[in-house]
Every structure is written in structure tokens, then in C-alpha cells.
mmCIF file of C-alpha atoms and ligand atoms in Angstrom:
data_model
loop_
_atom_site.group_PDB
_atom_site.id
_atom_site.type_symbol
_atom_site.label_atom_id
_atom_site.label_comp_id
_atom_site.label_asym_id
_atom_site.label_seq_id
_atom_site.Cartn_x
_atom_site.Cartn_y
_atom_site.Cartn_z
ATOM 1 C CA UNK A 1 18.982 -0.963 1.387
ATOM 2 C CA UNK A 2 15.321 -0.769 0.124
ATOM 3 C CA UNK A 3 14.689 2.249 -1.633
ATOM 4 C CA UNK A 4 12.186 4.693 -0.790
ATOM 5 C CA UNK A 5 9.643 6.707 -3.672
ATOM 6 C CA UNK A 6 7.761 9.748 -3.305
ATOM 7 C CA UNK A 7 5.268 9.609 -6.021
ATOM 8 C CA UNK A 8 5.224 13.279 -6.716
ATOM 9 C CA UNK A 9 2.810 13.102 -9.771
ATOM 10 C CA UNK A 10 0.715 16.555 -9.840
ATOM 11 C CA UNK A 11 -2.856 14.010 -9.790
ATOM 12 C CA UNK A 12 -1.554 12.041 -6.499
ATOM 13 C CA UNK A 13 -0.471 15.346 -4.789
ATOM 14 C CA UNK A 14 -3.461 17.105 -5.717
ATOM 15 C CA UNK A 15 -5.966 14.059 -4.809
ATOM 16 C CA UNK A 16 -3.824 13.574 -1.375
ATOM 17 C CA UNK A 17 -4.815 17.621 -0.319
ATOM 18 C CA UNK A 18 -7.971 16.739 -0.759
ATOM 19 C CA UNK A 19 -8.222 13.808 1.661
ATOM 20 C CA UNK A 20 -6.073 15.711 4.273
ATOM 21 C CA UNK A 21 -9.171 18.850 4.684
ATOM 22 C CA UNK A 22 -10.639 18.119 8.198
ATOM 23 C CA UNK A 23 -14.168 18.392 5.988
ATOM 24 C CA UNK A 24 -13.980 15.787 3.455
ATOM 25 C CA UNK A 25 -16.618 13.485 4.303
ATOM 26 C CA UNK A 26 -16.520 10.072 4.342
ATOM 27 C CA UNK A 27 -17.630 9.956 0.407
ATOM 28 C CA UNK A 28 -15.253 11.749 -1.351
ATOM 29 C CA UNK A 29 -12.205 10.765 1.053
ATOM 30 C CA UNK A 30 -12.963 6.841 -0.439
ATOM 31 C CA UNK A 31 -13.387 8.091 -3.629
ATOM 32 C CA UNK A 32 -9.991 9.692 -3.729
ATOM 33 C CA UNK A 33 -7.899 7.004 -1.633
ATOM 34 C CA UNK A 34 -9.493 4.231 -4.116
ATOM 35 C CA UNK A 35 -8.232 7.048 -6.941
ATOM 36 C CA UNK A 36 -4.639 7.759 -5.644
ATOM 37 C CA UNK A 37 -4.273 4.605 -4.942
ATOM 38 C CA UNK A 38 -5.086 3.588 -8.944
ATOM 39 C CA UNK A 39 -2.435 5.987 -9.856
ATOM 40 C CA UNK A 40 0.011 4.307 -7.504
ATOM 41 C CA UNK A 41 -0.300 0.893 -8.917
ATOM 42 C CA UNK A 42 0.611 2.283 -11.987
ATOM 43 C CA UNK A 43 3.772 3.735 -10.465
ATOM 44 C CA UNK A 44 5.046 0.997 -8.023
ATOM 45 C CA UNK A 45 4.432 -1.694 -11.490
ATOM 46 C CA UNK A 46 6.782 0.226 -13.296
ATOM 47 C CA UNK A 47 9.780 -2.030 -12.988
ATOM 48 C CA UNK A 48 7.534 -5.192 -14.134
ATOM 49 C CA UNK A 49 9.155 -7.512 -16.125
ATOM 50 C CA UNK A 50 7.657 -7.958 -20.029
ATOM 51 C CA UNK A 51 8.532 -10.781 -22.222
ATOM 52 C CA UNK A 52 7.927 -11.477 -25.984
ATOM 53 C CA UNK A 53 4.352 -13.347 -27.326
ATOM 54 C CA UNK A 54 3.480 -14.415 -30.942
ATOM 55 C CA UNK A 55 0.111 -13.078 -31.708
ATOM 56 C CA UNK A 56 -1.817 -12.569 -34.585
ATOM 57 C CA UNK A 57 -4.050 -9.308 -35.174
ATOM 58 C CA UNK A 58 -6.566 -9.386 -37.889
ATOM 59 C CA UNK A 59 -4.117 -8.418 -40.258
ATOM 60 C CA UNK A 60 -0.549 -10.421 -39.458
ATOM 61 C CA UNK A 61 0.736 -12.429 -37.045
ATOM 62 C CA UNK A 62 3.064 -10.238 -34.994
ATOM 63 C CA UNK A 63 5.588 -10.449 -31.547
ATOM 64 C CA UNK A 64 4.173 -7.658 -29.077
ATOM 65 C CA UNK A 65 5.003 -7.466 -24.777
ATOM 66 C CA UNK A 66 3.376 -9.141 -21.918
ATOM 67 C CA UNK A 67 3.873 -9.038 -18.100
ATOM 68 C CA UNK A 68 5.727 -11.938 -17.714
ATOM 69 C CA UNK A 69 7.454 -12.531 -13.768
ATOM 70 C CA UNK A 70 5.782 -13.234 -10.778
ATOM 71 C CA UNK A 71 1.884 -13.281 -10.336
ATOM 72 C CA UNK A 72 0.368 -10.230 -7.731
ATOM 73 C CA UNK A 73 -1.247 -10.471 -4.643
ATOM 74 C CA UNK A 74 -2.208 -7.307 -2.842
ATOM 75 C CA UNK A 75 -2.073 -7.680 1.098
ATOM 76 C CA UNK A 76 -4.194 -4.635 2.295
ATOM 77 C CA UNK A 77 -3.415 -3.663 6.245
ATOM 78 C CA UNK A 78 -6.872 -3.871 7.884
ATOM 79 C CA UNK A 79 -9.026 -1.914 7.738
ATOM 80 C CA UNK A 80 -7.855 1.577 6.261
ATOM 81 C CA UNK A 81 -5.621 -0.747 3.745
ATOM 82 C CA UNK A 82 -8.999 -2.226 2.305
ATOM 83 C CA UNK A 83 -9.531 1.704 1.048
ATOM 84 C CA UNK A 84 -7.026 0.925 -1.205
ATOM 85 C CA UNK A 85 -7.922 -2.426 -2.758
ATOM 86 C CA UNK A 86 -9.961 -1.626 -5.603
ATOM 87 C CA UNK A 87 -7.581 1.507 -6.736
ATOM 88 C CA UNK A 88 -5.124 -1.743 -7.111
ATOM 89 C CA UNK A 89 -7.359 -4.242 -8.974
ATOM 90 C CA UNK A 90 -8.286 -1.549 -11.554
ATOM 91 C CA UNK A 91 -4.799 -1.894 -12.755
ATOM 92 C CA UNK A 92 -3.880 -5.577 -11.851
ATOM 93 C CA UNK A 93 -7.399 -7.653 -11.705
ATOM 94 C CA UNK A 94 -6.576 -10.972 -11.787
ATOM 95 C CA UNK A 95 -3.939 -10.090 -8.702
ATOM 96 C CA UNK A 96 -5.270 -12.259 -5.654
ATOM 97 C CA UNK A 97 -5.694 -10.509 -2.294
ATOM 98 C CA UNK A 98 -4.569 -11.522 1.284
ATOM 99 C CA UNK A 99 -5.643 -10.030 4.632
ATOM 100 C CA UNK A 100 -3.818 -9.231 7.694
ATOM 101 C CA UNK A 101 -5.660 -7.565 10.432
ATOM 102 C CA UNK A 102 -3.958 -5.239 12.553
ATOM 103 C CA UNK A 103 -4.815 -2.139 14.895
ATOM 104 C CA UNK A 104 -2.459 -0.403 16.718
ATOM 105 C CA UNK A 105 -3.541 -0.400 20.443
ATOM 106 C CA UNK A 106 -4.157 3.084 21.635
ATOM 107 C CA UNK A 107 -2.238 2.626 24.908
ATOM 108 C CA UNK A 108 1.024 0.663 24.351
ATOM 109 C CA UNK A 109 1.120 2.156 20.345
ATOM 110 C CA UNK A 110 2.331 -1.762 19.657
ATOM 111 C CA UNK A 111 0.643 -3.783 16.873
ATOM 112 C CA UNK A 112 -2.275 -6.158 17.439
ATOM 113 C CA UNK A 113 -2.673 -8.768 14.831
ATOM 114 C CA UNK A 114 -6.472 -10.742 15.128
ATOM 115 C CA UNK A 115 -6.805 -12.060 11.285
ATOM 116 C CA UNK A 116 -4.589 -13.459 8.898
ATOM 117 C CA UNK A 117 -5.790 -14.787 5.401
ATOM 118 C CA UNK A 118 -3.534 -14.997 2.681
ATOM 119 C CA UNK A 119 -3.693 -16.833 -0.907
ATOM 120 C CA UNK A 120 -1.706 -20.340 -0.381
ATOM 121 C CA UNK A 121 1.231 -19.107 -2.778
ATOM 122 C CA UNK A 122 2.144 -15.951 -1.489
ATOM 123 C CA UNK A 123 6.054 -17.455 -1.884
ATOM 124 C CA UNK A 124 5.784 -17.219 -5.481
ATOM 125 C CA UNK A 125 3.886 -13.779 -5.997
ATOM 126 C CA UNK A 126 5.083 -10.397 -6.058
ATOM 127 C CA UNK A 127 3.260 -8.615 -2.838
ATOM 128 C CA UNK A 128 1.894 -5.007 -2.666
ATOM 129 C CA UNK A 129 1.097 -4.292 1.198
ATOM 130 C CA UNK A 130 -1.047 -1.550 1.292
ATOM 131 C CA UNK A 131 -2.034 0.750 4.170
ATOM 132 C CA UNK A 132 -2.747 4.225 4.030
ATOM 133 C CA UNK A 133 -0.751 5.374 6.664
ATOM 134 C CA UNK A 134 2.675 4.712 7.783
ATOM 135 C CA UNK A 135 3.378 6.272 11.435
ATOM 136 C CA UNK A 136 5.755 3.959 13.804
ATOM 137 C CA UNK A 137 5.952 1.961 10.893
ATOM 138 C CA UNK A 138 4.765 -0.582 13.670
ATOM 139 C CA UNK A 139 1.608 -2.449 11.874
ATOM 140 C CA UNK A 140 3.969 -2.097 8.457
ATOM 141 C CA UNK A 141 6.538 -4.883 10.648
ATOM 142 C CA UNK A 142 4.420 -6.755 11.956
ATOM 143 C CA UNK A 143 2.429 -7.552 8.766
ATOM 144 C CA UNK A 144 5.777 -8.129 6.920
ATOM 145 C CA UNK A 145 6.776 -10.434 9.266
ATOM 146 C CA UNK A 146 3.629 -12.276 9.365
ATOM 147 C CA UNK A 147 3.948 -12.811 5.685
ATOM 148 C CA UNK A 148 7.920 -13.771 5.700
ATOM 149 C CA UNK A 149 6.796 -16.403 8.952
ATOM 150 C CA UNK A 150 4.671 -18.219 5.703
ATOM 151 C CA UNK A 151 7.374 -18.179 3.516
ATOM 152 C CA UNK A 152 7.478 -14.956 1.668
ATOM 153 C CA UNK A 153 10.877 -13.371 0.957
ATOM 154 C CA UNK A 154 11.482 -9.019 2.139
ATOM 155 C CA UNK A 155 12.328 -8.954 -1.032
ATOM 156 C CA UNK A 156 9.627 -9.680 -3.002
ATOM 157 C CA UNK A 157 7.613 -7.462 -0.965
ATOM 158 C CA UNK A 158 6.551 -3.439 -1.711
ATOM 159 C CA UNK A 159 4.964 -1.743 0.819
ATOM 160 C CA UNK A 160 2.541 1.208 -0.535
ATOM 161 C CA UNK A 161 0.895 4.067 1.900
ATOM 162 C CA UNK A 162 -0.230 7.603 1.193
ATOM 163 C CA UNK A 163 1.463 9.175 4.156
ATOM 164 C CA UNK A 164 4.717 8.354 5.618
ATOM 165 C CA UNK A 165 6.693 9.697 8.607
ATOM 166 C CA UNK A 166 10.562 9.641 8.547
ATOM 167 C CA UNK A 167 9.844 7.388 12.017
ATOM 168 C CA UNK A 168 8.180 4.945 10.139
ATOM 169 C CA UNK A 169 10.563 5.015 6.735
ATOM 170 C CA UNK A 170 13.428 4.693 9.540
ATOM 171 C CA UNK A 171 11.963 1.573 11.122
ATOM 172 C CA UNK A 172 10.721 -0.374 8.087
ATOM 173 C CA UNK A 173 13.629 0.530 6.579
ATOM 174 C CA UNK A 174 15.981 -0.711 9.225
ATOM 175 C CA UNK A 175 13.621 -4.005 10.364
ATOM 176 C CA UNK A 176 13.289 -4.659 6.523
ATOM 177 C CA UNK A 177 16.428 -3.634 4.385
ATOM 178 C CA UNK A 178 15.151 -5.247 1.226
ATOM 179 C CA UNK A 179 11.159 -3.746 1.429
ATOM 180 C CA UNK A 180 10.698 -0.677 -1.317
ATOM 181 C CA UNK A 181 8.696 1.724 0.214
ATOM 182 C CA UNK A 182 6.449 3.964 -1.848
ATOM 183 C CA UNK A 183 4.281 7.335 -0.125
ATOM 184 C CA UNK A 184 2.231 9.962 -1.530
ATOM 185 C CA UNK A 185 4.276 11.975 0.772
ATOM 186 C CA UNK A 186 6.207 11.726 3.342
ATOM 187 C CA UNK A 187 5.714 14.221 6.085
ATOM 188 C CA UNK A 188 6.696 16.237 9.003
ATOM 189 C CA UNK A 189 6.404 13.963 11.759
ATOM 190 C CA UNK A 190 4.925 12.074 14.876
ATOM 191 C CA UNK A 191 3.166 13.958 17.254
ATOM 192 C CA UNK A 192 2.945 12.806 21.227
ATOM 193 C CA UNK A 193 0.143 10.105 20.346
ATOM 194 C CA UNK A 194 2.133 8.743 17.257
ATOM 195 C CA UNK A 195 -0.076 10.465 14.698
ATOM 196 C CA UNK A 196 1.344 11.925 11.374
ATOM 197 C CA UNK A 197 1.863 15.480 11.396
ATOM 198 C CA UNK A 198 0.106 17.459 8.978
ATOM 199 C CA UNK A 199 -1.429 13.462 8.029
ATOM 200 C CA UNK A 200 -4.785 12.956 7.506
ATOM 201 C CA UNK A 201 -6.040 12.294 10.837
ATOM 202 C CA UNK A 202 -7.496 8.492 11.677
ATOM 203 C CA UNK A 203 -7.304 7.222 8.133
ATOM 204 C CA UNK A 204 -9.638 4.352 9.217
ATOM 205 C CA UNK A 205 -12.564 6.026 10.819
ATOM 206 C CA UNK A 206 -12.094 8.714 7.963
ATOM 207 C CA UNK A 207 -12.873 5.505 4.992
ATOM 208 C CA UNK A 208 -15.504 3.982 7.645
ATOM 209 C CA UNK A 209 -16.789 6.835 9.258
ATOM 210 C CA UNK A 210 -16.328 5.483 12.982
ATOM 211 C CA UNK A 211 -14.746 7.017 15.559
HETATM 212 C C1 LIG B 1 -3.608 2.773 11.281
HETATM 213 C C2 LIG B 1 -3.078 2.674 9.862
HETATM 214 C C3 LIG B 1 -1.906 1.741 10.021
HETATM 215 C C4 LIG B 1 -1.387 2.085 11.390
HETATM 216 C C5 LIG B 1 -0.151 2.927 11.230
HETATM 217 O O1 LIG B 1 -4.375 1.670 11.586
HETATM 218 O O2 LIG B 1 -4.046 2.259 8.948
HETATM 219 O O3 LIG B 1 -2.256 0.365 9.944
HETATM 220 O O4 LIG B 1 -2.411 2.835 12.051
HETATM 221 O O5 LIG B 1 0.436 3.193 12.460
HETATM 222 P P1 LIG B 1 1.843 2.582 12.875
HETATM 223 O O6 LIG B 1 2.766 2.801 11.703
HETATM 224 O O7 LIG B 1 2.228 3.398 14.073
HETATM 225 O O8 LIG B 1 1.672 1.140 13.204
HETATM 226 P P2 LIG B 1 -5.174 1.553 12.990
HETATM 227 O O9 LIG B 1 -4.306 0.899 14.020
HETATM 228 O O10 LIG B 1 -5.720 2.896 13.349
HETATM 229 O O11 LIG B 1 -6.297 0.506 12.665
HETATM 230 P P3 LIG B 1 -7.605 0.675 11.727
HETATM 231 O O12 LIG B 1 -7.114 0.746 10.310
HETATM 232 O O13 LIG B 1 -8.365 -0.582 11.989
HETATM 233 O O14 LIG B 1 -8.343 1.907 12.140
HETATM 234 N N1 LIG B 2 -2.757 5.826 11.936
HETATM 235 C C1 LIG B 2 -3.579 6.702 11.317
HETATM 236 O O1 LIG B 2 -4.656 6.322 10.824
HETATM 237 N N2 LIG B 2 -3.190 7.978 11.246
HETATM 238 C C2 LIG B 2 -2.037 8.409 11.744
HETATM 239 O O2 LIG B 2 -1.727 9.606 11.633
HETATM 240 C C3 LIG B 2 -1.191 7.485 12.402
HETATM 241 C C4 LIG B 2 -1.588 6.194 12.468
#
């Protein structure tokens, strides 16, 4: 089963209460997404594998770590996943990034996918989905399985969020046994319209300001 991390780190609980206030403004609320989400790239790279190099410093030559492993891409859920994007390259900047577009259809609740654009090797890389928000855990599916229909394995997938519901964690979880999940927090629940309860509201027209 795919394991599931609450990055309780006092910085990424602090920033996260100050994204859910009803008045931060569309400023501050990317500042801190693109912030938390720095923090949580150095979290979910924990486990990266390191491997021995022969180096030389001014003074000797000398064996010291490197990543060694799989290359990154990070897969950002559009849009509110692009919020996230540059928190992730801070820490990983050579990572490529893929897009999947995706908006959940007010009506039905279900998934609707309109772009796809991925680097050509995504077989071979380590993938970070990101997406603020995890509700259904519906757009979370259907972007995994658009990435394992071009070859990419569950399990060399991580799927990062700032707010999870136990629906969602459920659902991933059960369509996707071998995804690690990773939330700032994982809340209450859904309410009647599928929104996350406390949450943070529409994290997409919070980053964009629409509504
Ligand atoms: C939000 C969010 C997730 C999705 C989560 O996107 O960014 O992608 O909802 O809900 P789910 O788990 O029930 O699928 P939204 O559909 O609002 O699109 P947007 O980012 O373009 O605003
Ligand atoms: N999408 C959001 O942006 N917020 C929610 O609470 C649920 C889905």
C-alpha cells in the first residue's frame, strides 16, 4: 500500500494557516504556496538515492555524495498545481516539467482533461504530481492514469498537495496502491459540493484571482 505523509514541520503548518484566512489576497497566498511548497520538496526528496564521486577541492582530491537514481520531472495539475512549480525547482532545477490540464466540472464533480504535455521520458524519471488540493481525489486519478497510459509506472510516481481529505487519500489510495501521498494536512472532510472542509476555498481562483 502507498504510504501516506503529513508534513507536520512547524514552517509548513504555520505558512498553510496563512493561506486558509478568507483575506489573504491573491499576493501573499502565491507567495506562501510557492514557499510551502519549497519546504515540501525538501521533504518528499528525502529518500533520494546518493552515490559516491571523486572530486578534488582546492586542497585534496576527496570522495563526497551525489543524487544519483532517476532524473525529476514535476507534473503540476493545472492550474492551481502551477502555484507550486517554482517552490519545486528551487530545490530540484534541472527537474523537467510536464502538464496535465484538468478541471473538475462543477456539475457531474468528474475530471475533465483538455491538455497533456509531458517531457518524452517520463518512463525513466522519478515524478512529483503536484496540486494543491486533494478533494475526490478525482483530478489526482485521472492525471495518474494519463501518465501510466504513456508508460510511467504508480510506482515511480509521488503525488504532493497541501490539503487532503480522507475521501481523496481513500480513493488514490485504493485506484493507486503504489502512489506515496504527501499533504500539508489532511483535513476534516467533503462538504455537499465536494469542497475540503476547513480547506482553503477554490485554490485556483485564490493563486489567479478568478472566480
Ligand atoms: C481543483 C484542484 C484539484 C481538484 C481537486 O482544481 O486544484 O485539481 O480541484 O478536486 P478533486 O480531488 O475532487 O478532483 P479545479 O478543478 O478547481 O481546477 P482549476 O485548478 O483549474 O481551478
Ligand atoms: N478544489 C479546490 O480548489 N478546493 C477544494 O476544496 C476542493 C477542490
Amino acid at each position: 500500500m502507498g504510504e501516506f505523509h503529513v508534513m507536520d514541520h512547524p514552517l509548513i503548518q504555520h505558512k498553510l494557516t496563512i493561506i486558509r484566512e478568507k483575506d489573504c489576497g491573491t499576493k501573499v497566498f502565491r507567495e506562501v504556496v510557492s514557499e510551502i511548497a519549497m519546504l515540501m520538496a525538501y521533504e518528499v526528496t528525502r529518500d533520494m538515492p546518493l552515490e559516491d564521486i571523486e572530486i578534488e577541492t582546492p586542497l585534496v582530491k576527496t570522495t563526497q555524495k551525489t543524487l544519483s537514481g532517476k532524473k525529476v520531472a514535476i507534473i503540476p495539475i493545472l492550474r492551481a498545481g502551477l502555484g507550486m512549480v517554482d517552490g519545486f525547482l528551487a530545490m530540484l532545477p534541472a527537474a523537467k516539467v510536464g502538464h496535465i490540464g484538468m478541471y473538475r466540472d462543477h456539475e457531474t464533480l468528474e475530471p475533465v482533461e483538455y491538455f497533456v504535455k509531458l517531457p518524452t521520458d517520463i518512463q525513466e524519471r522519478q515524478l512529483f504530481i503536484v496540486d494543491p488540493m486533494l478533494a475526490t481525489g478525482g483530478s489526482a486519478i485521472a492525471a495518474i492514469e494519463a501518465l501510466v497510459k504513456r508508460g510511467a509506472a504508480p510506482s515511480s510516481i509521488k503525488f504532493i498537495c497541501l490539503v487532503a481529505a480522507p475521501e481523496g487519500v481513500n480513493a488514490l489510495h485504493t485506484a493507486y496502491p503504489d502512489v506515496d501521498i504527501y499533504a500539508a494536512a489532511l483535513d476534516e472532510r467533503l462538504d455537499e459540493n465536494s469542497y475540503i472542509l476547513p480547506g482553503l476555498g477554490d485554490a485556483g481562483d485564490r493563486l489567479f484571482g478568478t472566480k
